[in-house]
XYZ file of C-alpha atoms in Angstrom:
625
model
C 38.646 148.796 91.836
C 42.351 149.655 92.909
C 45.394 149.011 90.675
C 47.369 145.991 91.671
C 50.386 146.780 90.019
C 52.928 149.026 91.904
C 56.228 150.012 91.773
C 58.751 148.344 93.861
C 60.794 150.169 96.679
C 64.194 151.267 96.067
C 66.088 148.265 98.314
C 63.709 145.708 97.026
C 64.504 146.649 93.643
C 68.165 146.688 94.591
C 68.005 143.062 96.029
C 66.394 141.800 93.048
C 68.963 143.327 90.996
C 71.822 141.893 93.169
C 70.648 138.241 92.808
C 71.572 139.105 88.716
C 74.910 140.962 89.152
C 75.938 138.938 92.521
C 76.025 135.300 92.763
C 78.919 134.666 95.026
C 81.533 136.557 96.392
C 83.556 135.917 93.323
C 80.780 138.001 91.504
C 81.789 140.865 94.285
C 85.627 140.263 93.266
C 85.059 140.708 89.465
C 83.362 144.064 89.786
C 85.939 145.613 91.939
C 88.723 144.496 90.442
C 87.526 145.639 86.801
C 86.853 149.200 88.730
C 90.077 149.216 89.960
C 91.519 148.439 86.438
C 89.351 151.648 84.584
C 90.480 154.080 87.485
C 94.001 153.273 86.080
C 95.522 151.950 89.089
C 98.866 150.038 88.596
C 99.001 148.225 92.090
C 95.918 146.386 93.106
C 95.553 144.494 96.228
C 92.704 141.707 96.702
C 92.141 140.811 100.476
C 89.770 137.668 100.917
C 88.899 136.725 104.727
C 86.533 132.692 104.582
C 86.283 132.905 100.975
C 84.585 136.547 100.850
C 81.864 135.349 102.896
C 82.977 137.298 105.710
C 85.260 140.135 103.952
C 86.028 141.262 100.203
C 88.544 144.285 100.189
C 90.244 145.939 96.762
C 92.727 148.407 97.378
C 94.331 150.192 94.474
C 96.784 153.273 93.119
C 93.669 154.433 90.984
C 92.947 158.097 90.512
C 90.093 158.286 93.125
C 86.572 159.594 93.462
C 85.734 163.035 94.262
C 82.690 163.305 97.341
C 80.000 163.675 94.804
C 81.017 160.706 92.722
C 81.644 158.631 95.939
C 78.078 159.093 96.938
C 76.595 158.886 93.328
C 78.473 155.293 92.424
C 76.054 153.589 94.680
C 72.861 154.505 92.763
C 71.517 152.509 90.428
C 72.211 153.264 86.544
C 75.338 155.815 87.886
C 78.091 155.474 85.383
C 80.755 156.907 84.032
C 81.412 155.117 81.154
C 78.127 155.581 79.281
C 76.981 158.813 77.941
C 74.555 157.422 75.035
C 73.081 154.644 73.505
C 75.876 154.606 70.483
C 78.622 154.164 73.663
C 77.237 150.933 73.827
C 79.386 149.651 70.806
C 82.107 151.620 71.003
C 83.172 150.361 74.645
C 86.952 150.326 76.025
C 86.466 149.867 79.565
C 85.247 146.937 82.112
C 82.303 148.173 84.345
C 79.321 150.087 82.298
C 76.182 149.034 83.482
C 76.070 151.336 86.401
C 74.365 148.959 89.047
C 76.908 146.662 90.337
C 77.949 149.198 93.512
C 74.277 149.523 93.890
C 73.956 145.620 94.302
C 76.385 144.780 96.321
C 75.850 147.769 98.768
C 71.838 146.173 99.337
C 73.230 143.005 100.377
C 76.581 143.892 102.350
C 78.259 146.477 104.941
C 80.013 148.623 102.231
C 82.865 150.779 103.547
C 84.780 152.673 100.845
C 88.094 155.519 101.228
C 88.529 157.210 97.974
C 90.985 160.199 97.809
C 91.775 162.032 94.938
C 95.604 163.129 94.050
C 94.634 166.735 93.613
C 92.914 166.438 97.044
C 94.509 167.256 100.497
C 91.877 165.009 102.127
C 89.931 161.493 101.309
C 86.232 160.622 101.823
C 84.547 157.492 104.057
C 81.380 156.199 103.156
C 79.783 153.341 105.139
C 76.558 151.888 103.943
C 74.373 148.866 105.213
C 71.791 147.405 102.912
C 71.278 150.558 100.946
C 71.135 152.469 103.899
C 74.572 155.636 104.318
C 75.163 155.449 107.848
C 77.863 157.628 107.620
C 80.189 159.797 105.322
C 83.032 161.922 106.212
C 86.455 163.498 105.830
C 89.689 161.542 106.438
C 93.236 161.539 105.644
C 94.108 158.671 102.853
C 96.141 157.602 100.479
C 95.892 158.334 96.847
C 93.343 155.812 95.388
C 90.263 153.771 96.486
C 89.543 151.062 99.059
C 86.652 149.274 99.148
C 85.378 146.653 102.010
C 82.500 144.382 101.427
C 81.639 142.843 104.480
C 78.849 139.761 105.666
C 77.446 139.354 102.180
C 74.120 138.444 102.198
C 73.183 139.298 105.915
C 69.703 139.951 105.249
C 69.264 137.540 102.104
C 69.848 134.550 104.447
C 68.487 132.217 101.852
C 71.259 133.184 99.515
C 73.629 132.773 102.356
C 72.268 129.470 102.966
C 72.932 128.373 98.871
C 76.732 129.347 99.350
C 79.065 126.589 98.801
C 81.928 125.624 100.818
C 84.841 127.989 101.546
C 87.222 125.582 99.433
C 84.508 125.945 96.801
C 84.143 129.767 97.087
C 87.367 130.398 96.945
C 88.385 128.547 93.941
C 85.946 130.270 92.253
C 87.620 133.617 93.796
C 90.759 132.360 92.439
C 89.090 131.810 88.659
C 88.162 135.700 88.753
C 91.198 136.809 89.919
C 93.053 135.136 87.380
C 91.487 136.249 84.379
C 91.789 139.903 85.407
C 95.446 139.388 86.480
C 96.366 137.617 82.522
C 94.663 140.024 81.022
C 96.736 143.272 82.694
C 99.765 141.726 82.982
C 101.508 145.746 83.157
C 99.425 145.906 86.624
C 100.752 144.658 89.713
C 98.149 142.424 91.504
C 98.440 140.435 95.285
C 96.010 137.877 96.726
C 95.767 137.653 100.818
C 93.654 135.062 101.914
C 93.470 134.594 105.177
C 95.968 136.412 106.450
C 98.301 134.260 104.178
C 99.873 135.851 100.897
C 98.508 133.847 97.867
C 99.555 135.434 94.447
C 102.170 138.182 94.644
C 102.475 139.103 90.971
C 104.727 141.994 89.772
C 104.441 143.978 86.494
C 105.391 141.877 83.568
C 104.850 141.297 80.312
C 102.420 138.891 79.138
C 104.779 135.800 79.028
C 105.951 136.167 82.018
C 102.448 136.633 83.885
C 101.296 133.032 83.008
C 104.725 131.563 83.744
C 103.782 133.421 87.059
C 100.592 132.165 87.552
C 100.708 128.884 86.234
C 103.933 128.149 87.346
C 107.858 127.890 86.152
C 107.502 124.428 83.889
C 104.811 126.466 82.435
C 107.265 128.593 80.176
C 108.670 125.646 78.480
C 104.851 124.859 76.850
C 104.162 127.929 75.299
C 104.536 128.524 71.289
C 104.127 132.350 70.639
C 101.117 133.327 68.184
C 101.318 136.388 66.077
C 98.959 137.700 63.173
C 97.690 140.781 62.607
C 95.090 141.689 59.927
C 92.785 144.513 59.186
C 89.622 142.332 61.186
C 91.340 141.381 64.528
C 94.912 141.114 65.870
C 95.949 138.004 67.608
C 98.449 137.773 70.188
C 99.207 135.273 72.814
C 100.933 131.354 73.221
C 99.338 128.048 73.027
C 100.665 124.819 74.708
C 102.745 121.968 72.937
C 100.626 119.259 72.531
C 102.395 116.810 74.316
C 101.878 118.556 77.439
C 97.925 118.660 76.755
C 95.562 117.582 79.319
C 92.336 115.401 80.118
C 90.828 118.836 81.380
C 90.218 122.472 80.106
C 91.764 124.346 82.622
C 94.309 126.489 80.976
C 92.041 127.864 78.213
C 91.608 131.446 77.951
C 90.202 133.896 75.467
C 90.724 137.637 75.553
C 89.161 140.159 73.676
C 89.830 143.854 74.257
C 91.571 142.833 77.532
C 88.180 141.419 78.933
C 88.424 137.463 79.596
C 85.328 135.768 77.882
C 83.825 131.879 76.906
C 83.483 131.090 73.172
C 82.872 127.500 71.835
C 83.115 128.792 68.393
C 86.607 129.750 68.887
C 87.719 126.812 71.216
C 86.607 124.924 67.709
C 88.937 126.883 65.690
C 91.526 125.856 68.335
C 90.870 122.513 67.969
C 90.705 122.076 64.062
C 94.497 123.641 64.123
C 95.818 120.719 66.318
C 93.755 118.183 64.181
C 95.820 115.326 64.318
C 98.601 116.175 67.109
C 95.962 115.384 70.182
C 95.545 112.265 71.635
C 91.290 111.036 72.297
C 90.244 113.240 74.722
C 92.975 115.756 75.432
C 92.605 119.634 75.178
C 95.570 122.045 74.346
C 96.637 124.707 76.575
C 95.870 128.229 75.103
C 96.303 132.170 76.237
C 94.983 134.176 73.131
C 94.804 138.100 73.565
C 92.467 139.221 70.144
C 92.214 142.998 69.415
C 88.968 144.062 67.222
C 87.016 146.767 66.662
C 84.911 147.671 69.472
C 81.980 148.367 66.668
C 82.148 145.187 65.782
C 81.111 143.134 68.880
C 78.341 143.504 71.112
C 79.557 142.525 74.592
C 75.817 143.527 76.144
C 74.403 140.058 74.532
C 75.124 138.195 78.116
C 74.645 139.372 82.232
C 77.954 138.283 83.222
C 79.692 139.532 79.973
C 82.036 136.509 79.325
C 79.973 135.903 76.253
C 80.398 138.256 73.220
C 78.862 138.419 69.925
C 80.983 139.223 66.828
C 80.329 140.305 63.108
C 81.769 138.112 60.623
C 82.776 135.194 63.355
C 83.894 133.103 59.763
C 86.956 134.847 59.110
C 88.073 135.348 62.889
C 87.515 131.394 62.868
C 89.726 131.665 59.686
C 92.173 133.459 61.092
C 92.539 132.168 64.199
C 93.181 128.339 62.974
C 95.445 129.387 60.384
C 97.947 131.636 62.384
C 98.075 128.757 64.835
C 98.674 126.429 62.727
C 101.070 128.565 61.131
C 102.870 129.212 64.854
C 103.175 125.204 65.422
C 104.906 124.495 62.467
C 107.080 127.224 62.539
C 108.601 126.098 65.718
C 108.815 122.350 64.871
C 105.887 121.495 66.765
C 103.600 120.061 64.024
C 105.193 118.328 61.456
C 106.104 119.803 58.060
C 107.081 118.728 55.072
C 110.932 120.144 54.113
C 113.191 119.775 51.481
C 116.158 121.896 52.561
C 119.581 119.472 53.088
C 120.321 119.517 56.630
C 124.466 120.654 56.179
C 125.505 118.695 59.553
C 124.573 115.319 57.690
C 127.649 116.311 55.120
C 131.169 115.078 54.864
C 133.749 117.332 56.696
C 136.242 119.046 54.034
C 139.099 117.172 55.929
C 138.071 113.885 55.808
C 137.295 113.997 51.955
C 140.831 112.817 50.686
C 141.165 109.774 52.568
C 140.187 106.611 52.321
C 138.219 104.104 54.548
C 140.306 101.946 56.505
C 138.861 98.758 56.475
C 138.741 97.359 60.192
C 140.977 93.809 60.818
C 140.563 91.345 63.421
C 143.121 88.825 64.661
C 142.026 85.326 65.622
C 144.671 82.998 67.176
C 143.463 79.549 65.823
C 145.737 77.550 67.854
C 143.668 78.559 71.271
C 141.999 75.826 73.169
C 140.696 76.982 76.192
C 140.584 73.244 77.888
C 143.765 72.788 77.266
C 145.754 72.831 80.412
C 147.509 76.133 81.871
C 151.246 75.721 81.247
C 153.826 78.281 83.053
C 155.323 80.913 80.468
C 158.701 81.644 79.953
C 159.678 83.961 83.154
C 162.290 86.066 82.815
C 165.511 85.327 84.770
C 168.299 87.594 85.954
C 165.797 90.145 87.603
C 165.834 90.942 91.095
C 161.753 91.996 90.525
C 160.581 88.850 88.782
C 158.353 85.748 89.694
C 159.824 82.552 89.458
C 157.519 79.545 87.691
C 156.858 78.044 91.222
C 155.352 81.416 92.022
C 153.387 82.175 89.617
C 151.765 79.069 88.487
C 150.775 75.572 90.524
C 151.212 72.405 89.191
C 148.259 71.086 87.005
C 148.224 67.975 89.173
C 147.418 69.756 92.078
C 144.376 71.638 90.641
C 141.315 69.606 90.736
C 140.259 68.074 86.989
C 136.363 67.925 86.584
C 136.375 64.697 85.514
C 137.705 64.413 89.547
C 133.824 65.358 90.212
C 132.293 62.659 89.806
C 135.124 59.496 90.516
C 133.055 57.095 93.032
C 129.862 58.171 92.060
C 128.313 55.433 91.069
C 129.340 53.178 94.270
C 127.738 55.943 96.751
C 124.805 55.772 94.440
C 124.706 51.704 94.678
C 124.758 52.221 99.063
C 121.736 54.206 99.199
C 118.289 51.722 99.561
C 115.976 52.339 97.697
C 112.837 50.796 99.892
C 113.858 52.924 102.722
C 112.992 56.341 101.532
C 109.603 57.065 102.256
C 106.954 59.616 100.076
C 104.029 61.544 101.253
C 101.023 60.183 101.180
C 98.709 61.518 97.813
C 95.690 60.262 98.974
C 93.208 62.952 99.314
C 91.326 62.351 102.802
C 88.473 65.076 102.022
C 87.416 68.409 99.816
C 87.084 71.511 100.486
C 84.588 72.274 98.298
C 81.568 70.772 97.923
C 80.348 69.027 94.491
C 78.439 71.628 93.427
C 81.636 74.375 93.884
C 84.006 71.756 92.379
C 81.220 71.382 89.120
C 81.149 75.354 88.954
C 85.126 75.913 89.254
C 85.277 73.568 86.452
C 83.169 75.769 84.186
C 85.524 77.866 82.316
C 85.315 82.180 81.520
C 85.218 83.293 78.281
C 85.848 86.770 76.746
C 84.212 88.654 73.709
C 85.661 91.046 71.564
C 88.177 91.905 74.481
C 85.174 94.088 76.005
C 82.684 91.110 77.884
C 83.190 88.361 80.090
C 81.048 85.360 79.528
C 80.911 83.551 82.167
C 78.101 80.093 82.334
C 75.431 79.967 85.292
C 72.937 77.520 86.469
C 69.698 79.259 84.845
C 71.626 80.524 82.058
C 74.728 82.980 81.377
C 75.999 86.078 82.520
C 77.692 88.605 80.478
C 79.641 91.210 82.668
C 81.557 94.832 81.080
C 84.970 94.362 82.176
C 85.588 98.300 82.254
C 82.835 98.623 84.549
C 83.353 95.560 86.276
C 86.954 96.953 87.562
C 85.753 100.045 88.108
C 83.098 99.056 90.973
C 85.850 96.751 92.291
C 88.372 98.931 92.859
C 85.743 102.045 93.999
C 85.204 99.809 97.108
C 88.844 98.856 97.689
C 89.664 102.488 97.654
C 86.889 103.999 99.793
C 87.397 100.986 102.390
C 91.185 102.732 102.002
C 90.504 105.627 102.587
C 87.705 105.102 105.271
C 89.772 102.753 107.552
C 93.111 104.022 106.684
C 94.940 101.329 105.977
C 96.426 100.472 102.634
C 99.947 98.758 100.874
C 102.199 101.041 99.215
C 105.433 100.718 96.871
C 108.049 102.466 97.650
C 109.952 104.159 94.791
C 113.855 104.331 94.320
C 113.656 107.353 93.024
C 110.682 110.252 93.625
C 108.749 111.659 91.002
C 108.246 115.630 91.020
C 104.857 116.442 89.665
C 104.716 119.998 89.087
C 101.098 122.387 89.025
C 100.056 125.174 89.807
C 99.052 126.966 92.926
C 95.232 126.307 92.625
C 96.052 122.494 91.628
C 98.542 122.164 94.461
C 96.178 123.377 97.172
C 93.044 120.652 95.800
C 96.716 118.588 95.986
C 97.174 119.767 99.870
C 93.391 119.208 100.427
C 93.451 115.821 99.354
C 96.374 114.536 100.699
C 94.899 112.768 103.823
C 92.716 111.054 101.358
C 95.250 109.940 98.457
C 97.818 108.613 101.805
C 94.785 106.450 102.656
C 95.026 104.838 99.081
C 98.490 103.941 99.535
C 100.456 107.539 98.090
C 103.526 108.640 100.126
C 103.972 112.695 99.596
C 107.559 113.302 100.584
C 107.386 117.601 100.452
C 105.129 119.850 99.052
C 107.250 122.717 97.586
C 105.454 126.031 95.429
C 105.123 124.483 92.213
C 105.794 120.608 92.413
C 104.881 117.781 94.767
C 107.405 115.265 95.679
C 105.651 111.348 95.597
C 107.999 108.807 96.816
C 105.595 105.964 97.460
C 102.560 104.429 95.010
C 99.391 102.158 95.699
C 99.917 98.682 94.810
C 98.049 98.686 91.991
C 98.984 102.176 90.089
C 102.243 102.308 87.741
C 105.042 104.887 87.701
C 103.763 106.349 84.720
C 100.617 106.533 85.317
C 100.513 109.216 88.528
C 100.814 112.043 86.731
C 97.675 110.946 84.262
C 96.025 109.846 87.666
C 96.604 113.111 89.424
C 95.288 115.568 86.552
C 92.707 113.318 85.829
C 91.284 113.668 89.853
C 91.658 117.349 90.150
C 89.779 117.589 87.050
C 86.922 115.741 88.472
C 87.406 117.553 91.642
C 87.337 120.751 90.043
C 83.735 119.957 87.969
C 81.807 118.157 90.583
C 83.273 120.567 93.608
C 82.408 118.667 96.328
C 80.906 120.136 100.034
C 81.692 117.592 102.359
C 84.453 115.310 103.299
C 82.195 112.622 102.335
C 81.370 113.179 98.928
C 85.574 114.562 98.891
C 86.294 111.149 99.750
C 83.673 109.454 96.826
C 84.842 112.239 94.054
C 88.579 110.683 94.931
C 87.760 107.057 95.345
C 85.241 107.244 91.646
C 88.077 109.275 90.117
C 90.513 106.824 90.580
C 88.400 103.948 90.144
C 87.873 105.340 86.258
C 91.482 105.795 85.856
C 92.965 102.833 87.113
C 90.406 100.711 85.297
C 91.231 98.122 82.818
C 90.280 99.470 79.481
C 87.935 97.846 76.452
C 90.302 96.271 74.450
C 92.771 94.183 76.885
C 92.639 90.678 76.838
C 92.460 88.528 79.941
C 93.836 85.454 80.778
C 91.280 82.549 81.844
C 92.794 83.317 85.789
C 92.190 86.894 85.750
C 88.746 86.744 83.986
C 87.729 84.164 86.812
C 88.901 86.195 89.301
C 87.253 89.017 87.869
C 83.425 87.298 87.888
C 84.482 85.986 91.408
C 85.673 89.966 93.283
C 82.463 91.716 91.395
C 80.233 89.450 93.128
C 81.802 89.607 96.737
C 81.191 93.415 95.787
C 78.525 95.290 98.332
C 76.731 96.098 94.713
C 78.100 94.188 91.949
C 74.912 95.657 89.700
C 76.086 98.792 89.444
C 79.587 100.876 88.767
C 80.422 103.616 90.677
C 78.702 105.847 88.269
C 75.270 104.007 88.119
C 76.046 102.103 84.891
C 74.990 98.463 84.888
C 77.960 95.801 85.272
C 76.522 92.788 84.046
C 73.380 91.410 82.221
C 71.922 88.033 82.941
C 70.284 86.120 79.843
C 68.684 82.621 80.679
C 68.007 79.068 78.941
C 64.421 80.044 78.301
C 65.526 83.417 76.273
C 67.768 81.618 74.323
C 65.151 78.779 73.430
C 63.198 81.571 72.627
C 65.649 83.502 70.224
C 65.970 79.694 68.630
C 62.491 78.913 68.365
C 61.233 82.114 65.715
């Protein structure tokens, strides 16, 4: 009988080893930016053509290949990095496995220029699904260049379970990030398009967030500083008044790689116990230095999980130094007994004595008395005489003046000849039945449920969820026949974000003018909103905003459809009255009455039931046991 198992060919093995390393272009973007990085370049350029789908270039200052290591960074297991097992542990570098290259060139037109600075002359490789179609000589710049185009032409399946571009690209924009905080010496631009995205010089740390994220960014940040023989921490975390519904600005850094860690987002947390409102996470950029012998970074295939030795006393460490960093600058609240000096007594003013303040009352004024002319002053040329200056009190009209003959005009007027409008009601326009149920009052629970009386029983309806299915179909009728009010405001608000906020912004702007928002300019770091929906408060658009490109960022929509639903559900949940508010009788009738005209009045937007119906016989059931 012949063996069944065999080994696989080299470009089958290389596909199945792609669909690990390579997910999405952004997976493409990660690796050849973190090559760049190691080859020590200190200019890296990212060019991005329909959200890598169609092009992924890196060009960078790096030291270059030589034409044997050009040709040998495309097989699999080729590395530099990794001599033996031990190097494992002892890792300072990005790229190690030795595979990536190898992926992407199975599944992608690879073209790479590499030139050596010792070297008069460059080489040019171009590969096509593992296959060299060609490598030779050229004249280049110093550095490397690499071009990954039509991922996935001959995995058309994986093609197929690409996102959007809007999708892809925001994910581009996540990996591009992270590698741009955590160098911020290196120089990095974005092109997308044709259209320059990030241009972001050589800085120091500081200054590369307040970069990325934006000017208003700068006044968040509280510096943290600790350094101890297990791990030094450097980095800023947000004020928590500027804290937000999402966890956007979060990042951990550990040797200058970006990675996830829930343990340490916990230790975040427990050092602004108490300064967070429900549901709001601090800002945080937090560079930690360790050992490389004492983490194992090889624990996870993307390697943005890590796995340290004694996580207690980093947890320790952590919490305590911020802790320490937000009282130190007046951001928590301490407890001080120093005397504040500028509450003292200046030196000058201790000799003298309080002067008691005195007020004059003339008793003799009567202000109905009548105006008599003053004394005028006679003999100069620039004077007023008394018949100037002042009328006789005769001639001005007494109040009392008001009313003489009143009551003989009021004795003219006949009575029996004004006539009224008839009160007699000629019909209804409800029927008995409406005019019984109108009658039948609302009644709320616990400021949570509306009780509201029905012919086979009750029916108890959530308010929250109630509003939320109500206003869900005002806003997608909005936004699908575009037409709704708006308030004008007397003075605009400026919402500021950041350039990956401000494009979802951009991208939903049709959709948010539909609701009833007027967008006066878009600008690089703020929006300018000079007119509201009906229904949404001044201080509530910035709450609103954050709070829908948070959703918009989790659920990343495909389609303009299920755009449209993200935005009409998102603001449906914010704008919603909350448990806890008490209604008047009027607005819990109206309520019970605009859930039921609903399309489904069952459900909320987010398949939760509205209301529950208990009848006569289940209550002469509870009653009977």
């Amino acid at each position: 009988m012949s063996s069944i198992i065999q080994l696989l060919p080299d470009h089958v093995a290389n596909q199945i080893a792609a669909g690990e390393v390579v997910q999405r272009p952004a997976s493409v973007v990660k690796e050849l930016l973190e090559n760049a990085v190691d080859a020590g370049a200190t200019e890296i350029k990212l060019i991005i053509k329909d959200a890598g789908k169609t092009l992924v270039q890196v060009i960078d200052n790096g030291k270059g290949m030589s034409v044997t290591d050009s040709r040998l960074c495309f097989e699999r297991h080729a590395t530099s990095k990794i001599r033996h097992a031990e190097d494992l542990f002892s890792l300072h570098t990005k790229g190690f496995r030795g595979e990536a290259l190898a992926s992407i060139a199975a599944i992608a037109h690879v073209e790479l220029k590499t030139k050596q600075d010792q070297d008069e002359l460059g080489t040019h490789i171009i590969i096509e699904g593992s296959k060299f179609i060609s490598q030779d000589v050229a004249v280049l710049p110093r550095g490397t260049s690499f071009s990954i185009k039509n991922l996935f032409f001959n995995i058309p399946a994986r093609r197929n379970f690409l996102k959007s571009d809007t999708v892809e690209f925001r994910h581009i924009i996540d990996e591009f990030e992270r590698v741009a905080l955590a160098h911020a010496n290196i120089s990095f631009m974005l092109y997308h398009n044709g259209s320059e995205m990030f241009n972001l010089p050589g800085s120091n740390q500081r200054q590369r967030i307040v970069n990325v994220f934006g000017g208003r960014t700068n006044e968040k940040l509280v510096p943290v500083t600790e350094s101890t023989e297990i791990v030094q921490i450097q980095g800023f975390v947000c004020k928590p008044e500027f804290a937000k519904k999402n966890r956007g600005e979060q990042f951990f850094f550990v040797n200058n790689r970006f990675i996830k860690s829930g343990y340490l987002h916990h230790a975040v947390m427990a050092a602004y116990e108490g300064l967070l409102k429900d549901g709001c996470q601090p800002g945080y950029f937090l560079y930690l230095d360790v050992p490389p012998n004492t983490i194992d970074i090889n624990i996870h295939p993307t390697k943005t999980e890590i796995k340290f030795d004694d996580e207690h006393a980093l947890y320790a460490i952590l919490r305590s130094a911020i802790k320490h960093s937000l009282g130190q600058f007046n951001v928590a609240p301490v407890l001080d007994f120093d005397r504040d000096a500028n509450l003292d007594t200046p030196y000058t003013y201790e000799s003298k004595e309080a002067v008691m303040p005195t007020v004059e009352v003339n008793r003799n004024f009567n202000p109905f008395a009548d105006e008599k002319p003053s004394r005028a002053t006679s003999g100069s040329s620039g004077g007023f005489s008394p018949s100037q200056s002042f009328r006789k009190a005769e001639k001005a009209p007494v109040w009392e003046s008001l009313y003489n003959g009143l009551s003989e005009a009021a004795e003219d007027i006949a009575v029996t000849e004004i006539s009224f409008e008839s009160e007699e009601v000629t019909g209804s326009l409800f029927n008995d039945s409406e005019v019984e149920q109108a009658v039948q009052k609302t009644y709320q629970i616990h400021k949570k449920y509306i009780v509201s009386p029905i012919k086979s029983g009750l029916v108890i309806i959530d308010q929250k969820r109630a509003h939320q299915r109500i206003l869900y179909e005002q806003f997608l009728t909005n936004i699908t026949v575009h037409h709704a009010a708006s308030q004008q405001l007397l003075f605009p608000l400026m919402l500021y974000f950041n350039k990956t906020e401000l494009d979802l912004v951009q991208e939903m702007r049709c959709a948010l003018e539909n609701t009833g928002f007027v967008f006066a300019g878009f600008n690089e770091d703020h929006v300018v909103v000079s007119g509201l929906p009906v229904n949404v408060a001044e201080s509530e658009v910035s709450i609103l905003l954050e709070e829908l490109i948070n959703d918009l960022q989790q659920e990343v929509p495909d389609s303009s459809f299920s755009q449209t639903d993200s935005i009409a559900k998102s603001m449906a949940r914010s704008l919603a009255i909350k448990t806890g508010i008490a209604l008047s009788e009027k607005e819990q009738e109206n309520m019970v009455n605009s859930l039921f005209a609903c399309k489904e009045p069952g459900v909320s937007p987010f398949n939760k039931p509205t209301f529950i119906t208990v009848s006569v016989e289940d209550l002469d059931k509870r009653f009977a046991i």
